[in-house]
Amino acid sequence: MATDEASARIDSWIWAVRLIRTRSAAGAACRAGHVKLNGAAAKPAQHVKPGDDVRVRIEGRERIVKVVRPIAKRVGAPVAETCYEDHSPPPPPREERPAGVAVRERGAGRPTKRDRRDLEKLKDGHRPYF
């Protein structure tokens, strides 16, 4: 499909409208099957056009958006919000999200070496890209 103003690559579009942090992570999400375009799995080079439905599964949450305006270059957040209509369900309440903070019982004493290593894994450990 030839590129024009009425379409943009899906990987660059979901990055440009700030659904995913990096363009490489957007391409990886497409290749992994986390991005659907009009109900079908999307390849990174597929083009979006106004009216398309895009579903992106990010960090255990599904974002459902409708393309209003395809853009290929990253823009500011206020402009990016005008490029899609968000039909996503609301995020879960804060208390239902898994806690990322380790809590030690009061009076448990000094942390052991294993405890310190586990705390370091929580702080600096693997963070998902999408």
Short mmCIF file of N, CA, C and O in Angstrom, two decimals:
data_model
loop_
_atom_site.label_atom_id
_atom_site.label_comp_id
_atom_site.label_asym_id
_atom_site.label_seq_id
_atom_site.Cartn_x
_atom_site.Cartn_y
_atom_site.Cartn_z
N MET A 1 0.85 -1.18 0.00
CA MET A 1 0.00 0.00 0.00
C MET A 1 0.89 1.24 0.00
O MET A 1 1.81 1.35 0.79
N ALA A 2 0.62 2.15 -0.86
CA ALA A 2 1.42 3.38 -0.93
C ALA A 2 1.11 4.28 0.26
O ALA A 2 -0.02 4.36 0.71
N THR A 3 2.12 4.94 0.77
CA THR A 3 1.90 5.83 1.90
C THR A 3 1.36 7.17 1.41
O THR A 3 1.76 7.67 0.38
N ASP A 4 0.44 7.70 2.15
CA ASP A 4 -0.11 9.02 1.85
C ASP A 4 -0.57 9.64 3.17
O ASP A 4 -0.38 9.08 4.22
N GLU A 5 -1.17 10.80 3.08
CA GLU A 5 -1.62 11.50 4.29
C GLU A 5 -2.78 10.80 4.96
O GLU A 5 -3.05 11.04 6.11
N ALA A 6 -3.52 9.94 4.24
CA ALA A 6 -4.70 9.29 4.80
C ALA A 6 -4.39 8.00 5.53
O ALA A 6 -5.28 7.34 6.01
N SER A 7 -3.11 7.61 5.60
CA SER A 7 -2.76 6.38 6.31
C SER A 7 -1.37 6.51 6.92
O SER A 7 -0.58 7.37 6.54
N ALA A 8 -1.10 5.63 7.89
CA ALA A 8 0.21 5.57 8.55
C ALA A 8 0.44 4.14 9.01
O ALA A 8 -0.52 3.39 9.23
N ARG A 9 1.70 3.76 9.15
CA ARG A 9 2.02 2.43 9.67
C ARG A 9 1.49 2.30 11.09
O ARG A 9 1.55 3.23 11.87
N ILE A 10 0.97 1.13 11.42
CA ILE A 10 0.36 0.95 12.73
C ILE A 10 1.38 1.03 13.85
O ILE A 10 1.10 1.58 14.91
N ASP A 11 2.60 0.51 13.63
CA ASP A 11 3.59 0.57 14.71
C ASP A 11 3.99 2.01 15.00
O ASP A 11 4.10 2.42 16.16
N SER A 12 4.17 2.82 13.95
CA SER A 12 4.54 4.21 14.19
C SER A 12 3.34 5.01 14.72
O SER A 12 3.52 5.94 15.51
N TRP A 13 2.11 4.63 14.35
CA TRP A 13 0.95 5.36 14.83
C TRP A 13 0.72 5.15 16.32
O TRP A 13 0.49 6.11 17.05
N ILE A 14 0.80 3.88 16.78
CA ILE A 14 0.56 3.65 18.22
C ILE A 14 1.68 4.26 19.06
O ILE A 14 1.46 4.62 20.21
N TRP A 15 2.87 4.41 18.49
CA TRP A 15 3.95 5.12 19.18
C TRP A 15 3.71 6.63 19.14
O TRP A 15 3.88 7.32 20.14
N ALA A 16 3.28 7.15 17.98
CA ALA A 16 3.08 8.59 17.82
C ALA A 16 1.96 9.13 18.71
O ALA A 16 2.05 10.25 19.21
N VAL A 17 0.92 8.33 18.93
CA VAL A 17 -0.18 8.80 19.78
C VAL A 17 0.02 8.40 21.25
O VAL A 17 -0.87 8.55 22.06
N ARG A 18 1.21 7.89 21.55
CA ARG A 18 1.64 7.61 22.91
C ARG A 18 0.89 6.47 23.61
O ARG A 18 0.68 6.50 24.81
N LEU A 19 0.49 5.45 22.85
CA LEU A 19 -0.07 4.26 23.47
C LEU A 19 1.05 3.35 23.97
O LEU A 19 0.88 2.62 24.93
N ILE A 20 2.20 3.40 23.28
CA ILE A 20 3.38 2.61 23.65
C ILE A 20 4.57 3.56 23.69
O ILE A 20 4.66 4.48 22.90
N ARG A 21 5.49 3.32 24.63
CA ARG A 21 6.58 4.27 24.88
C ARG A 21 7.58 4.43 23.76
O ARG A 21 8.04 5.53 23.49
N THR A 22 8.00 3.33 23.13
CA THR A 22 9.03 3.42 22.10
C THR A 22 8.54 2.78 20.80
O THR A 22 7.67 1.91 20.82
N ARG A 23 9.13 3.20 19.70
CA ARG A 23 8.73 2.65 18.40
C ARG A 23 9.14 1.18 18.28
O ARG A 23 8.42 0.37 17.74
N SER A 24 10.31 0.85 18.81
CA SER A 24 10.74 -0.55 18.75
C SER A 24 9.82 -1.44 19.59
O SER A 24 9.52 -2.57 19.19
N ALA A 25 9.35 -0.93 20.73
CA ALA A 25 8.40 -1.70 21.54
C ALA A 25 7.07 -1.84 20.81
O ALA A 25 6.39 -2.87 20.94
N ALA A 26 6.68 -0.83 20.04
CA ALA A 26 5.45 -0.91 19.26
C ALA A 26 5.56 -1.99 18.20
O ALA A 26 4.62 -2.78 17.99
N GLY A 27 6.70 -2.06 17.51
CA GLY A 27 6.91 -3.10 16.52
C GLY A 27 6.93 -4.48 17.16
O GLY A 27 6.36 -5.44 16.62
N ALA A 28 7.56 -4.58 18.33
CA ALA A 28 7.61 -5.86 19.04
C ALA A 28 6.22 -6.29 19.49
O ALA A 28 5.87 -7.48 19.44
N ALA A 29 5.40 -5.34 19.92
CA ALA A 29 4.03 -5.66 20.34
C ALA A 29 3.22 -6.17 19.15
O ALA A 29 2.43 -7.11 19.29
N CYS A 30 3.42 -5.58 17.99
CA CYS A 30 2.72 -6.04 16.79
C CYS A 30 3.16 -7.46 16.42
O CYS A 30 2.32 -8.32 16.14
N ARG A 31 4.46 -7.70 16.43
CA ARG A 31 4.97 -9.03 16.09
C ARG A 31 4.52 -10.09 17.08
O ARG A 31 4.34 -11.25 16.73
N ALA A 32 4.34 -9.70 18.36
CA ALA A 32 3.93 -10.65 19.39
C ALA A 32 2.43 -10.89 19.39
O ALA A 32 1.94 -11.73 20.14
N GLY A 33 1.68 -10.14 18.58
CA GLY A 33 0.24 -10.35 18.51
C GLY A 33 -0.55 -9.56 19.54
O GLY A 33 -1.72 -9.84 19.77
N HIS A 34 0.06 -8.54 20.15
CA HIS A 34 -0.62 -7.72 21.15
C HIS A 34 -1.41 -6.57 20.53
O HIS A 34 -2.10 -5.85 21.25
N VAL A 35 -1.31 -6.40 19.23
CA VAL A 35 -2.00 -5.31 18.54
C VAL A 35 -2.95 -5.91 17.52
O VAL A 35 -2.55 -6.75 16.71
N LYS A 36 -4.21 -5.47 17.56
CA LYS A 36 -5.21 -5.95 16.59
C LYS A 36 -5.78 -4.75 15.85
O LYS A 36 -6.09 -3.72 16.45
N LEU A 37 -5.91 -4.90 14.55
CA LEU A 37 -6.47 -3.87 13.69
C LEU A 37 -7.76 -4.40 13.09
O LEU A 37 -7.74 -5.40 12.37
N ASN A 38 -8.87 -3.79 13.44
CA ASN A 38 -10.20 -4.22 12.99
C ASN A 38 -10.44 -5.70 13.27
O ASN A 38 -10.98 -6.44 12.45
N GLY A 39 -10.01 -6.16 14.44
CA GLY A 39 -10.27 -7.53 14.88
C GLY A 39 -9.24 -8.57 14.46
O GLY A 39 -9.27 -9.69 14.94
N ALA A 40 -8.30 -8.23 13.60
CA ALA A 40 -7.28 -9.18 13.15
C ALA A 40 -5.91 -8.75 13.66
O ALA A 40 -5.66 -7.56 13.84
N ALA A 41 -5.04 -9.73 13.89
CA ALA A 41 -3.69 -9.42 14.34
C ALA A 41 -2.99 -8.53 13.32
O ALA A 41 -3.09 -8.76 12.12
N ALA A 42 -2.32 -7.50 13.82
CA ALA A 42 -1.70 -6.52 12.93
C ALA A 42 -0.20 -6.75 12.83
O ALA A 42 0.47 -7.00 13.82
N LYS A 43 0.31 -6.65 11.61
CA LYS A 43 1.76 -6.67 11.39
C LYS A 43 2.24 -5.23 11.51
O LYS A 43 1.48 -4.29 11.26
N PRO A 44 3.50 -5.00 11.87
CA PRO A 44 4.00 -3.64 12.07
C PRO A 44 3.84 -2.72 10.86
O PRO A 44 3.63 -1.52 11.02
N ALA A 45 3.92 -3.24 9.65
CA ALA A 45 3.87 -2.40 8.45
C ALA A 45 2.46 -2.15 7.94
O ALA A 45 2.29 -1.44 6.95
N GLN A 46 1.43 -2.71 8.59
CA GLN A 46 0.07 -2.46 8.14
C GLN A 46 -0.28 -1.00 8.34
O GLN A 46 0.22 -0.36 9.27
N HIS A 47 -1.14 -0.48 7.50
CA HIS A 47 -1.50 0.92 7.56
C HIS A 47 -2.85 1.11 8.25
O HIS A 47 -3.76 0.29 8.08
N VAL A 48 -2.97 2.18 9.03
CA VAL A 48 -4.24 2.56 9.64
C VAL A 48 -4.79 3.76 8.89
O VAL A 48 -4.04 4.57 8.34
N LYS A 49 -6.11 3.85 8.87
CA LYS A 49 -6.77 4.98 8.24
C LYS A 49 -7.91 5.43 9.15
O LYS A 49 -8.28 4.69 10.07
N PRO A 50 -8.46 6.60 8.96
CA PRO A 50 -9.54 7.06 9.83
C PRO A 50 -10.70 6.07 9.86
O PRO A 50 -11.09 5.52 8.83
N GLY A 51 -11.20 5.82 11.06
CA GLY A 51 -12.31 4.89 11.24
C GLY A 51 -11.89 3.50 11.66
O GLY A 51 -12.74 2.70 12.06
N ASP A 52 -10.61 3.16 11.58
CA ASP A 52 -10.13 1.84 11.99
C ASP A 52 -10.20 1.69 13.51
O ASP A 52 -10.00 2.65 14.25
N ASP A 53 -10.47 0.45 13.95
CA ASP A 53 -10.45 0.13 15.37
C ASP A 53 -9.12 -0.55 15.69
O ASP A 53 -8.74 -1.51 15.02
N VAL A 54 -8.44 -0.06 16.71
CA VAL A 54 -7.15 -0.61 17.12
C VAL A 54 -7.26 -1.05 18.57
O VAL A 54 -7.72 -0.29 19.43
N ARG A 55 -6.83 -2.27 18.84
CA ARG A 55 -6.79 -2.80 20.21
C ARG A 55 -5.34 -3.12 20.53
O ARG A 55 -4.69 -3.85 19.81
N VAL A 56 -4.87 -2.57 21.65
CA VAL A 56 -3.49 -2.77 22.08
C VAL A 56 -3.51 -3.30 23.50
O VAL A 56 -4.10 -2.68 24.39
N ARG A 57 -2.86 -4.45 23.71
CA ARG A 57 -2.78 -5.02 25.06
C ARG A 57 -1.45 -4.59 25.67
O ARG A 57 -0.38 -4.97 25.18
N ILE A 58 -1.52 -3.76 26.72
CA ILE A 58 -0.34 -3.20 27.36
C ILE A 58 -0.41 -3.44 28.85
O ILE A 58 -1.39 -3.06 29.49
N GLU A 59 0.63 -4.05 29.40
CA GLU A 59 0.75 -4.24 30.85
C GLU A 59 -0.51 -4.86 31.45
O GLU A 59 -1.01 -4.41 32.49
N GLY A 60 -1.06 -5.85 30.79
CA GLY A 60 -2.23 -6.55 31.31
C GLY A 60 -3.54 -5.80 31.11
O GLY A 60 -4.58 -6.24 31.58
N ARG A 61 -3.52 -4.68 30.44
CA ARG A 61 -4.73 -3.88 30.20
C ARG A 61 -4.92 -3.72 28.70
O ARG A 61 -3.96 -3.57 27.96
N GLU A 62 -6.15 -3.77 28.25
CA GLU A 62 -6.42 -3.60 26.82
C GLU A 62 -6.91 -2.19 26.55
O GLU A 62 -7.84 -1.71 27.20
N ARG A 63 -6.25 -1.52 25.61
CA ARG A 63 -6.67 -0.19 25.16
C ARG A 63 -7.40 -0.35 23.85
O ARG A 63 -6.88 -0.97 22.92
N ILE A 64 -8.61 0.19 23.77
CA ILE A 64 -9.42 0.11 22.56
C ILE A 64 -9.61 1.54 22.06
O ILE A 64 -10.20 2.37 22.75
N VAL A 65 -9.08 1.82 20.87
CA VAL A 65 -9.15 3.17 20.33
C VAL A 65 -9.64 3.12 18.88
O VAL A 65 -9.47 2.12 18.19
N LYS A 66 -10.25 4.22 18.46
CA LYS A 66 -10.69 4.38 17.08
C LYS A 66 -9.84 5.48 16.46
O LYS A 66 -9.68 6.56 17.04
N VAL A 67 -9.28 5.21 15.29
CA VAL A 67 -8.40 6.17 14.62
C VAL A 67 -9.24 7.33 14.08
O VAL A 67 -10.19 7.12 13.34
N VAL A 68 -8.87 8.55 14.48
CA VAL A 68 -9.50 9.75 13.96
C VAL A 68 -8.62 10.35 12.87
O VAL A 68 -9.09 10.73 11.81
N ARG A 69 -7.31 10.41 13.17
CA ARG A 69 -6.35 10.99 12.23
C ARG A 69 -5.06 10.19 12.29
O ARG A 69 -4.45 10.08 13.35
N PRO A 70 -4.61 9.62 11.18
CA PRO A 70 -3.34 8.92 11.19
C PRO A 70 -2.16 9.90 11.16
O PRO A 70 -2.17 10.86 10.39
N ILE A 71 -1.19 9.68 12.04
CA ILE A 71 0.03 10.49 12.05
C ILE A 71 1.21 9.53 12.13
O ILE A 71 1.10 8.46 12.71
N ALA A 72 2.32 9.92 11.57
CA ALA A 72 3.50 9.06 11.58
C ALA A 72 4.59 9.61 12.49
O ALA A 72 5.47 8.88 12.91
N LYS A 73 4.55 10.90 12.77
CA LYS A 73 5.57 11.52 13.63
C LYS A 73 5.00 11.75 15.01
O LYS A 73 3.82 12.09 15.17
N ARG A 74 5.83 11.59 16.02
CA ARG A 74 5.40 11.78 17.41
C ARG A 74 5.11 13.26 17.65
O ARG A 74 5.89 14.13 17.28
N VAL A 75 4.00 13.52 18.31
CA VAL A 75 3.58 14.89 18.60
C VAL A 75 3.33 15.02 20.10
O VAL A 75 3.38 14.04 20.84
N GLY A 76 3.05 16.22 20.54
CA GLY A 76 2.77 16.46 21.95
C GLY A 76 1.51 15.72 22.41
O GLY A 76 0.64 15.39 21.61
N ALA A 77 1.42 15.49 23.71
CA ALA A 77 0.30 14.73 24.26
C ALA A 77 -1.06 15.35 23.95
O ALA A 77 -1.99 14.62 23.59
N PRO A 78 -1.23 16.68 24.07
CA PRO A 78 -2.55 17.24 23.75
C PRO A 78 -2.95 17.02 22.29
O PRO A 78 -4.12 16.76 21.98
N VAL A 79 -1.99 17.10 21.37
CA VAL A 79 -2.29 16.87 19.95
C VAL A 79 -2.54 15.39 19.71
O VAL A 79 -3.44 15.02 18.93
N ALA A 80 -1.79 14.52 20.38
CA ALA A 80 -1.95 13.08 20.19
C ALA A 80 -3.34 12.62 20.62
O ALA A 80 -3.92 11.73 19.99
N GLU A 81 -3.90 13.22 21.66
CA GLU A 81 -5.23 12.83 22.13
C GLU A 81 -6.31 13.14 21.11
O GLU A 81 -7.37 12.52 21.13
N THR A 82 -6.07 14.08 20.22
CA THR A 82 -7.07 14.41 19.20
C THR A 82 -7.03 13.45 18.02
O THR A 82 -7.91 13.50 17.17
N CYS A 83 -6.04 12.58 17.97
CA CYS A 83 -5.87 11.66 16.84
C CYS A 83 -6.61 10.34 17.03
O CYS A 83 -6.61 9.50 16.13
N TYR A 84 -7.22 10.13 18.20
CA TYR A 84 -7.97 8.90 18.43
C TYR A 84 -9.09 9.14 19.42
O TYR A 84 -9.08 10.11 20.18
N GLU A 85 -10.09 8.26 19.37
CA GLU A 85 -11.18 8.24 20.35
C GLU A 85 -10.95 7.02 21.23
O GLU A 85 -10.83 5.91 20.73
N ASP A 86 -10.90 7.23 22.52
CA ASP A 86 -10.61 6.15 23.45
C ASP A 86 -11.91 5.48 23.89
O ASP A 86 -12.79 6.12 24.45
N HIS A 87 -12.04 4.18 23.61
CA HIS A 87 -13.20 3.40 24.01
C HIS A 87 -12.79 2.32 25.02
O HIS A 87 -13.50 1.32 25.17
N SER A 88 -11.67 2.51 25.70
CA SER A 88 -11.14 1.52 26.63
C SER A 88 -11.97 1.49 27.90
O SER A 88 -12.49 2.52 28.33
N PRO A 89 -12.07 0.32 28.52
CA PRO A 89 -12.70 0.28 29.84
C PRO A 89 -11.81 1.02 30.83
O PRO A 89 -10.60 1.13 30.63
N PRO A 90 -12.39 1.55 31.89
CA PRO A 90 -11.57 2.29 32.85
C PRO A 90 -10.54 1.38 33.51
O PRO A 90 -10.77 0.17 33.65
N PRO A 91 -9.39 1.94 33.90
CA PRO A 91 -8.37 1.10 34.55
C PRO A 91 -8.88 0.60 35.90
O PRO A 91 -9.77 1.23 36.50
N PRO A 92 -8.36 -0.53 36.37
CA PRO A 92 -8.81 -1.04 37.67
C PRO A 92 -8.44 -0.07 38.78
O PRO A 92 -7.47 0.69 38.66
N PRO A 93 -9.21 -0.07 39.86
CA PRO A 93 -8.87 0.81 40.98
C PRO A 93 -7.47 0.52 41.50
O PRO A 93 -6.95 -0.59 41.35
N ARG A 94 -6.87 1.51 42.11
CA ARG A 94 -5.48 1.41 42.54
C ARG A 94 -5.22 0.26 43.50
O ARG A 94 -4.20 -0.39 43.44
N GLU A 95 -6.15 -0.03 44.41
CA GLU A 95 -5.92 -1.09 45.40
C GLU A 95 -5.93 -2.48 44.77
O GLU A 95 -5.41 -3.41 45.35
N GLU A 96 -6.54 -2.64 43.57
CA GLU A 96 -6.57 -3.94 42.92
C GLU A 96 -5.30 -4.23 42.12
O GLU A 96 -5.05 -5.35 41.75
N ARG A 97 -4.52 -3.20 41.84
CA ARG A 97 -3.27 -3.40 41.10
C ARG A 97 -2.26 -4.12 42.00
O ARG A 97 -2.23 -3.90 43.21
N PRO A 98 -1.41 -4.95 41.41
CA PRO A 98 -0.40 -5.62 42.23
C PRO A 98 0.59 -4.61 42.81
O PRO A 98 1.04 -3.70 42.13
N ALA A 99 0.88 -4.79 44.06
CA ALA A 99 1.80 -3.86 44.73
C ALA A 99 3.23 -4.17 44.34
O ALA A 99 3.65 -5.32 44.29
N GLY A 100 4.01 -3.15 44.05
CA GLY A 100 5.40 -3.32 43.68
C GLY A 100 6.33 -2.94 44.82
O GLY A 100 7.53 -2.87 44.64
N VAL A 101 5.77 -2.71 45.99
CA VAL A 101 6.58 -2.29 47.12
C VAL A 101 6.63 -3.41 48.14
O VAL A 101 5.60 -3.94 48.56
N ALA A 102 7.83 -3.78 48.52
CA ALA A 102 8.00 -4.83 49.52
C ALA A 102 7.81 -4.22 50.91
O ALA A 102 8.29 -3.13 51.20
N VAL A 103 7.08 -4.94 51.76
CA VAL A 103 6.82 -4.46 53.12
C VAL A 103 7.37 -5.48 54.09
O VAL A 103 7.07 -6.66 54.00
N ARG A 104 8.20 -5.01 55.00
CA ARG A 104 8.73 -5.88 56.05
C ARG A 104 7.95 -5.65 57.33
O ARG A 104 7.54 -4.53 57.62
N GLU A 105 7.77 -6.72 58.06
CA GLU A 105 7.06 -6.59 59.33
C GLU A 105 7.93 -5.85 60.33
O GLU A 105 9.15 -5.99 60.36
N ARG A 106 7.28 -5.05 61.12
CA ARG A 106 7.99 -4.28 62.13
C ARG A 106 8.61 -5.23 63.15
O ARG A 106 7.97 -6.16 63.61
N GLY A 107 9.87 -5.00 63.46
CA GLY A 107 10.56 -5.84 64.43
C GLY A 107 11.14 -7.10 63.83
O GLY A 107 11.60 -7.97 64.56
N ALA A 108 11.13 -7.23 62.52
CA ALA A 108 11.65 -8.44 61.87
C ALA A 108 13.17 -8.44 61.83
O ALA A 108 13.77 -9.42 61.41
N GLY A 109 13.77 -7.35 62.23
CA GLY A 109 15.22 -7.28 62.22
C GLY A 109 15.77 -6.83 60.89
O GLY A 109 15.05 -6.40 59.99
N ARG A 110 17.07 -6.95 60.81
CA ARG A 110 17.76 -6.51 59.61
C ARG A 110 17.51 -7.47 58.46
O ARG A 110 17.44 -8.68 58.65
N PRO A 111 17.37 -6.96 57.22
CA PRO A 111 17.15 -7.87 56.10
C PRO A 111 18.37 -8.75 55.84
O PRO A 111 19.50 -8.30 55.97
N THR A 112 18.10 -9.98 55.45
CA THR A 112 19.20 -10.89 55.10
C THR A 112 19.70 -10.55 53.70
O THR A 112 19.13 -9.72 52.99
N LYS A 113 20.77 -11.20 53.30
CA LYS A 113 21.34 -10.96 51.98
C LYS A 113 20.31 -11.32 50.90
O LYS A 113 20.15 -10.61 49.91
N ARG A 114 19.60 -12.42 51.09
CA ARG A 114 18.57 -12.83 50.14
C ARG A 114 17.46 -11.78 50.07
O ARG A 114 16.97 -11.44 48.99
N ASP A 115 17.05 -11.25 51.23
CA ASP A 115 16.02 -10.21 51.25
C ASP A 115 16.48 -8.97 50.50
O ASP A 115 15.71 -8.38 49.73
N ARG A 116 17.74 -8.57 50.69
CA ARG A 116 18.26 -7.39 50.00
C ARG A 116 18.28 -7.61 48.49
O ARG A 116 17.95 -6.73 47.71
N ARG A 117 18.68 -8.81 48.07
CA ARG A 117 18.71 -9.11 46.64
C ARG A 117 17.30 -9.09 46.05
O ARG A 117 17.09 -8.60 44.94
N ASP A 118 16.34 -9.62 46.79
CA ASP A 118 14.95 -9.58 46.32
C ASP A 118 14.45 -8.15 46.20
O ASP A 118 13.73 -7.80 45.26
N LEU A 119 14.82 -7.30 47.16
CA LEU A 119 14.42 -5.89 47.10
C LEU A 119 15.05 -5.20 45.90
O LEU A 119 14.41 -4.40 45.22
N GLU A 120 16.32 -5.51 45.62
CA GLU A 120 16.99 -4.92 44.45
C GLU A 120 16.33 -5.36 43.16
O GLU A 120 16.21 -4.59 42.23
N LYS A 121 15.88 -6.62 43.09
CA LYS A 121 15.18 -7.09 41.90
C LYS A 121 13.88 -6.31 41.70
O LYS A 121 13.51 -6.00 40.58
N LEU A 122 13.20 -6.03 42.79
CA LEU A 122 11.96 -5.26 42.68
C LEU A 122 12.24 -3.85 42.20
O LEU A 122 11.52 -3.31 41.36
N LYS A 123 13.28 -3.22 42.73
CA LYS A 123 13.59 -1.83 42.38
C LYS A 123 14.14 -1.71 40.97
O LYS A 123 13.67 -0.90 40.19
N ASP A 124 15.16 -2.46 40.65
CA ASP A 124 15.87 -2.31 39.39
C ASP A 124 15.65 -3.47 38.43
O ASP A 124 16.29 -3.52 37.39
N GLY A 125 14.76 -4.35 38.76
CA GLY A 125 14.58 -5.55 37.96
C GLY A 125 13.97 -5.28 36.61
O GLY A 125 13.87 -4.16 36.13
N HIS A 126 13.55 -6.34 35.98
CA HIS A 126 13.01 -6.28 34.62
C HIS A 126 11.72 -5.48 34.61
O HIS A 126 10.80 -5.73 35.35
N ARG A 127 11.67 -4.49 33.71
CA ARG A 127 10.46 -3.71 33.51
C ARG A 127 9.97 -3.97 32.09
O ARG A 127 10.74 -3.87 31.14
N PRO A 128 8.68 -4.31 31.93
CA PRO A 128 8.18 -4.59 30.58
C PRO A 128 8.19 -3.34 29.71
O PRO A 128 8.02 -2.23 30.20
N TYR A 129 8.40 -3.52 28.42
CA TYR A 129 8.43 -2.41 27.49
C TYR A 129 7.05 -1.97 27.07
O TYR A 129 6.85 -0.89 26.62
N PHE A 130 6.08 -2.85 27.18
CA PHE A 130 4.72 -2.51 26.76
C PHE A 130 3.73 -3.16 27.65
O PHE A 130 3.98 -3.95 28.46
#
